[in-house]
Amino acid sequence: MYLVNIILSFLRNNEYRKLLLITSIIIGFGTTFYHYIEVWSWIDAAYFSVITLTTIGYGDFSPATDLGKLFTIGYIVIGVGVILGFINAVYHHYKSQNQK
């Protein structure tokens, strides 16, 4: 129940909702791109998008087309900062709620 309250308080904050929306858009855009350009399933494309932007990079998928490789370079440069900002915001929100 405690975790649910923290998540709900996170979603009530307008700035956090905007950050969540931007993060979702970036992951959705990458997923759509990889689905159509690399011809991956939706699950594989979403998986690759999240794994790439969180810098985990298992290596089980990689772009095969030149366009996919070029897109991935830009996607990482733009997306990693946004994802890390989102993770940082979630952590700080959890920490502040935990202290209350």
PDB file of C-alpha atoms in Angstrom:
ATOM      1  CA  MET A   1       0.000   0.000   0.000  1.00  0.00           C
ATOM      2  CA  TYR A   2       2.889   2.337   0.787  1.00  0.00           C
ATOM      3  CA  LEU A   3       4.345   1.932  -2.703  1.00  0.00           C
ATOM      4  CA  VAL A   4       0.946   2.623  -4.278  1.00  0.00           C
ATOM      5  CA  ASN A   5       0.704   5.900  -2.329  1.00  0.00           C
ATOM      6  CA  ILE A   6       4.140   6.964  -3.546  1.00  0.00           C
ATOM      7  CA  ILE A   7       3.226   6.164  -7.169  1.00  0.00           C
ATOM      8  CA  LEU A   8      -0.049   8.087  -6.870  1.00  0.00           C
ATOM      9  CA  SER A   9       1.703  11.096  -5.355  1.00  0.00           C
ATOM     10  CA  PHE A  10       4.195  10.956  -8.217  1.00  0.00           C
ATOM     11  CA  LEU A  11       1.378  10.966 -10.776  1.00  0.00           C
ATOM     12  CA  ARG A  12      -0.368  13.912  -9.068  1.00  0.00           C
ATOM     13  CA  ASN A  13       2.662  16.145  -9.658  1.00  0.00           C
ATOM     14  CA  ASN A  14       2.401  18.002 -12.978  1.00  0.00           C
ATOM     15  CA  GLU A  15       6.176  18.124 -13.625  1.00  0.00           C
ATOM     16  CA  TYR A  16       6.551  14.387 -13.053  1.00  0.00           C
ATOM     17  CA  ARG A  17       3.621  13.655 -15.345  1.00  0.00           C
ATOM     18  CA  LYS A  18       5.270  15.715 -18.101  1.00  0.00           C
ATOM     19  CA  LEU A  19       8.538  13.841 -17.637  1.00  0.00           C
ATOM     20  CA  LEU A  20       6.671  10.526 -17.740  1.00  0.00           C
ATOM     21  CA  LEU A  21       4.917  11.629 -20.945  1.00  0.00           C
ATOM     22  CA  ILE A  22       8.195  12.661 -22.627  1.00  0.00           C
ATOM     23  CA  THR A  23       9.821   9.389 -21.594  1.00  0.00           C
ATOM     24  CA  SER A  24       6.866   7.403 -22.939  1.00  0.00           C
ATOM     25  CA  ILE A  25       6.941   9.306 -26.230  1.00  0.00           C
ATOM     26  CA  ILE A  26      10.664   8.673 -26.720  1.00  0.00           C
ATOM     27  CA  ILE A  27      10.318   4.953 -25.973  1.00  0.00           C
ATOM     28  CA  GLY A  28       7.212   4.751 -28.183  1.00  0.00           C
ATOM     29  CA  PHE A  29       8.963   6.543 -31.045  1.00  0.00           C
ATOM     30  CA  GLY A  30      11.962   4.209 -30.842  1.00  0.00           C
ATOM     31  CA  THR A  31       9.711   1.175 -30.619  1.00  0.00           C
ATOM     32  CA  THR A  32       7.754   2.237 -33.700  1.00  0.00           C
ATOM     33  CA  PHE A  33      10.926   2.986 -35.644  1.00  0.00           C
ATOM     34  CA  TYR A  34      12.528  -0.380 -34.876  1.00  0.00           C
ATOM     35  CA  HIS A  35       9.296  -2.227 -35.582  1.00  0.00           C
ATOM     36  CA  TYR A  36       9.025  -0.825 -39.100  1.00  0.00           C
ATOM     37  CA  ILE A  37      12.660  -0.241 -40.128  1.00  0.00           C
ATOM     38  CA  GLU A  38      14.298  -3.286 -38.539  1.00  0.00           C
ATOM     39  CA  VAL A  39      11.124  -5.390 -38.954  1.00  0.00           C
ATOM     40  CA  TRP A  40      11.138  -6.534 -35.335  1.00  0.00           C
ATOM     41  CA  SER A  41       8.050  -7.563 -33.396  1.00  0.00           C
ATOM     42  CA  TRP A  42       6.503  -4.889 -31.180  1.00  0.00           C
ATOM     43  CA  ILE A  43       7.807  -6.642 -28.077  1.00  0.00           C
ATOM     44  CA  ASP A  44      11.346  -6.942 -29.453  1.00  0.00           C
ATOM     45  CA  ALA A  45      11.311  -3.306 -30.585  1.00  0.00           C
ATOM     46  CA  ALA A  46      10.078  -2.063 -27.189  1.00  0.00           C
ATOM     47  CA  TYR A  47      12.577  -4.305 -25.404  1.00  0.00           C
ATOM     48  CA  PHE A  48      15.463  -2.969 -27.496  1.00  0.00           C
ATOM     49  CA  SER A  49      14.344   0.638 -26.956  1.00  0.00           C
ATOM     50  CA  VAL A  50      14.253   0.286 -23.174  1.00  0.00           C
ATOM     51  CA  ILE A  51      17.441  -1.783 -22.939  1.00  0.00           C
ATOM     52  CA  THR A  52      19.287   0.726 -25.128  1.00  0.00           C
ATOM     53  CA  LEU A  53      18.124   3.849 -23.313  1.00  0.00           C
ATOM     54  CA  THR A  54      18.806   2.437 -19.876  1.00  0.00           C
ATOM     55  CA  THR A  55      22.341   1.610 -21.115  1.00  0.00           C
ATOM     56  CA  ILE A  56      21.997  -2.042 -20.158  1.00  0.00           C
ATOM     57  CA  GLY A  57      22.643  -3.268 -23.696  1.00  0.00           C
ATOM     58  CA  TYR A  58      22.524  -7.052 -23.445  1.00  0.00           C
ATOM     59  CA  GLY A  59      23.586  -7.376 -27.093  1.00  0.00           C
ATOM     60  CA  ASP A  60      20.925  -9.890 -28.066  1.00  0.00           C
ATOM     61  CA  PHE A  61      19.477  -7.402 -30.588  1.00  0.00           C
ATOM     62  CA  SER A  62      21.237  -4.857 -32.739  1.00  0.00           C
ATOM     63  CA  PRO A  63      20.185  -2.836 -35.773  1.00  0.00           C
ATOM     64  CA  ALA A  64      21.062  -4.485 -39.080  1.00  0.00           C
ATOM     65  CA  THR A  65      20.262  -1.626 -41.464  1.00  0.00           C
ATOM     66  CA  ASP A  66      22.352   1.497 -41.941  1.00  0.00           C
ATOM     67  CA  LEU A  67      19.310   3.647 -41.202  1.00  0.00           C
ATOM     68  CA  GLY A  68      18.709   1.691 -38.007  1.00  0.00           C
ATOM     69  CA  LYS A  69      22.308   2.176 -36.912  1.00  0.00           C
ATOM     70  CA  LEU A  70      22.229   5.917 -37.625  1.00  0.00           C
ATOM     71  CA  PHE A  71      18.921   6.279 -35.818  1.00  0.00           C
ATOM     72  CA  THR A  72      20.304   4.396 -32.813  1.00  0.00           C
ATOM     73  CA  ILE A  73      23.215   6.815 -32.508  1.00  0.00           C
ATOM     74  CA  GLY A  74      20.860   9.795 -32.284  1.00  0.00           C
ATOM     75  CA  TYR A  75      18.359   7.875 -30.181  1.00  0.00           C
ATOM     76  CA  ILE A  76      20.989   7.108 -27.563  1.00  0.00           C
ATOM     77  CA  VAL A  77      22.357  10.659 -27.449  1.00  0.00           C
ATOM     78  CA  ILE A  78      18.904  12.175 -26.959  1.00  0.00           C
ATOM     79  CA  GLY A  79      17.157   9.407 -25.074  1.00  0.00           C
ATOM     80  CA  VAL A  80      19.702   8.466 -22.416  1.00  0.00           C
ATOM     81  CA  GLY A  81      19.555  11.918 -20.844  1.00  0.00           C
ATOM     82  CA  VAL A  82      15.774  11.859 -20.713  1.00  0.00           C
ATOM     83  CA  ILE A  83      15.619   8.339 -19.285  1.00  0.00           C
ATOM     84  CA  LEU A  84      18.257   9.091 -16.649  1.00  0.00           C
ATOM     85  CA  GLY A  85      16.397  12.286 -15.749  1.00  0.00           C
ATOM     86  CA  PHE A  86      13.214  10.274 -15.330  1.00  0.00           C
ATOM     87  CA  ILE A  87      14.913   7.639 -13.174  1.00  0.00           C
ATOM     88  CA  ASN A  88      16.528  10.378 -11.082  1.00  0.00           C
ATOM     89  CA  ALA A  89      13.163  12.129 -10.602  1.00  0.00           C
ATOM     90  CA  VAL A  90      11.519   8.881  -9.511  1.00  0.00           C
ATOM     91  CA  TYR A  91      14.327   8.201  -7.042  1.00  0.00           C
ATOM     92  CA  HIS A  92      14.207  11.699  -5.529  1.00  0.00           C
ATOM     93  CA  HIS A  93      10.434  11.592  -5.284  1.00  0.00           C
ATOM     94  CA  TYR A  94      10.550   8.211  -3.554  1.00  0.00           C
ATOM     95  CA  LYS A  95      13.271   9.457  -1.218  1.00  0.00           C
ATOM     96  CA  SER A  96      11.338  12.613  -0.291  1.00  0.00           C
ATOM     97  CA  GLN A  97       8.105  10.660   0.262  1.00  0.00           C
ATOM     98  CA  ASN A  98       9.971   8.111   2.359  1.00  0.00           C
ATOM     99  CA  GLN A  99      11.369  10.839   4.618  1.00  0.00           C
ATOM    100  CA  LYS A 100       7.871  12.233   5.268  1.00  0.00           C
TER     101      LYS A 100
END
